[in-house]
Amino acid sequence: MNLRTLLLGLLAFILAACTMTGTPPLIHQDQAFTPVREARSMWRIRLGHPVTSEVTQTINATAAQVTDAGLEILLDEWGGSKSATWSGLTGGVQDRARVWIDVQDAGAPEGWRTLFSGALAVRPSNLNGKREALGDKYLRLKELPVAQAGGQVTPAPDITVPMGSVLDEAKVDLPHLAYTQGSLTPANVTGSRKFNGESIASALDGLSSLKPGWGWTTRPDDTFYFGPPVDVTATVNAALRGTQVQLRDVISEGMITAVRWVYKLPGGQEVAYESRHPRLPELGRSGITRYIDARSAPAIVAQTPTSYVMHTRDGDVVPSESLRKELQDGKAGGSFGILFALAGETLTATLNGRADWIEWSGGFGEGNPQPSLTLTLAAGATGTQTMGRADDSRMQAFRAEAPAGATATLTFRNGDAVTTGAFTELNPRSLRRDLLDAAAELLYKVPAAHAGNASVPGIQPPAGKITVQRPGLPEFTEKVVGTKYLLRQPMRTEYVIGETDAPTDAQVMQVLIDRRDQDAVNLAVNSGAGT
């Protein structure tokens, strides 16, 4: 008997033994209805034209010849397409080709449900190289500029209105995108903004930032979504077969629980404010400092609501609306001032809110001795500041934390009865602490109570939070920062918990800058109310 005959006989014996076995091998629950060969035909890749979005090629899982590592899809916390990566043969594809990835679903239209939609971002030079597609939020909408650059926009009843106009522009280059009244959740935030040659993604980021806690994305079904994060809590029981919970050590290195903002006033003085994370009392203070000014964050300064009274020799006079606006125009030596002919006459501003500093200026004629203007604060804020002859009409900034109800008084002193003086600015101002707190949210680095992932069989819907149950241990609920779909044999869903990607300082400053036009809109909307 030769070796070939011996091997054939051994193979026949093994096959016969397998046939006589009455008990099939144990397999995971999600494999029970997905035999090995069928698993590779349960999903497909559709490729489309970069410009028209028309489907040009459909490749099933077997023809794609994806490597054993499979195809990985990542969704963001809003349920939108973030990325898809795989290695294998997917035919000849163009740069920025449309990519849709579907799985079979008997309950979906035509039996397929789309898990990802995006554009090809990485096209390898070799046939078996890695490919990557990114969702429209993370690629194409960053590449497309907003057409309506510059110009004044009309205030809208809700920020979803200008969002819709921006999306209409995007559809010219991305005709597959769609939005409905249901996918644009009303934010109950009135306003609009100017578009100064920025990308569509940047414009949408700016509008979205006006509603703290909300976000926008492009979902796998090619619909645009704006609203709160996914409001679904999934329960993951680690004791169930096929479920895996992997937690990693939580690293608190580089923890940030406080952000100190420093704003420079005219003349070099500084105003500081500290934003604090709610968990600071628990974790302790660990802070960073960020410097801001009128150029980098023009919307961060607010005018304190103020009422004025002029005290003259002939009695008290309330300035007209036009004069009130002149006193708060932020320009030293405005087009006209409030003139006083006699020494000792004053202008008093009563603060109807908190102020961090007072900006003031004035002018006066010749006098002997030298005329002067003096600012005096009272009722909870004390101090004086005098502007003499050499400082005529130059803006002064007096650093003082003045509570509501405090008064700021400008007094004109002259050397003779002929000299006249003018008050051209008396403007209590403060930092927009609400905006600074919103920007600080992006800078805080607070360790999550738990970090890692929870993997479950099959393709499950995205979740905003997951409750993890483990035998013999207390259960916990943690925020989901991303949902992964692993299209391999067998298919799995992985919920990622822990920290999100750290933002750049540029993204933080964008939150502040994007409020500039919103303030202008609010002023326009409220101008008829007598403010």
Short mmCIF file of C-alpha atoms in Angstrom, two decimals, residues 18 48 59 102 108-109 173 175 186 206 220 224 249 263 266 273 328 365 368 370 376 400 428 472 494 512 515 525:
data_model
loop_
_atom_site.label_atom_id
_atom_site.label_comp_id
_atom_site.label_asym_id
_atom_site.label_seq_id
_atom_site.Cartn_x
_atom_site.Cartn_y
_atom_site.Cartn_z
CA CYS A 18 -18.52 12.80 11.16
CA GLY A 48 -21.84 55.18 -6.26
CA ILE A 59 -20.63 43.81 -4.45
CA ASP A 102 -26.05 47.09 3.88
CA ALA A 108 -36.44 46.47 5.89
CA PRO A 109 -37.49 47.77 2.45
CA ASP A 173 -23.13 68.32 -4.70
CA PRO A 175 -27.99 64.83 -4.03
CA PRO A 186 -36.93 72.46 16.57
CA GLY A 206 -21.87 77.11 14.40
CA PRO A 220 -26.80 55.78 7.37
CA PHE A 224 -29.55 64.76 8.14
CA ASP A 249 -8.23 50.93 33.43
CA TYR A 263 -9.88 88.58 29.20
CA PRO A 266 -8.27 98.28 27.20
CA TYR A 273 -13.51 83.90 35.34
CA GLN A 328 -23.12 102.14 25.24
CA GLY A 365 -12.52 122.18 26.86
CA ASN A 368 -7.56 126.63 34.59
CA GLN A 370 -7.11 121.54 34.44
CA THR A 376 -16.99 106.65 41.23
CA ALA A 400 -14.49 96.27 39.30
CA PRO A 428 -20.93 98.60 32.38
CA GLY A 472 -21.82 39.12 41.52
CA GLU A 494 -19.92 46.73 20.09
CA LEU A 512 -17.30 81.50 21.19
CA ARG A 515 -22.08 83.50 18.88
CA VAL A 525 -35.12 90.68 16.73
#
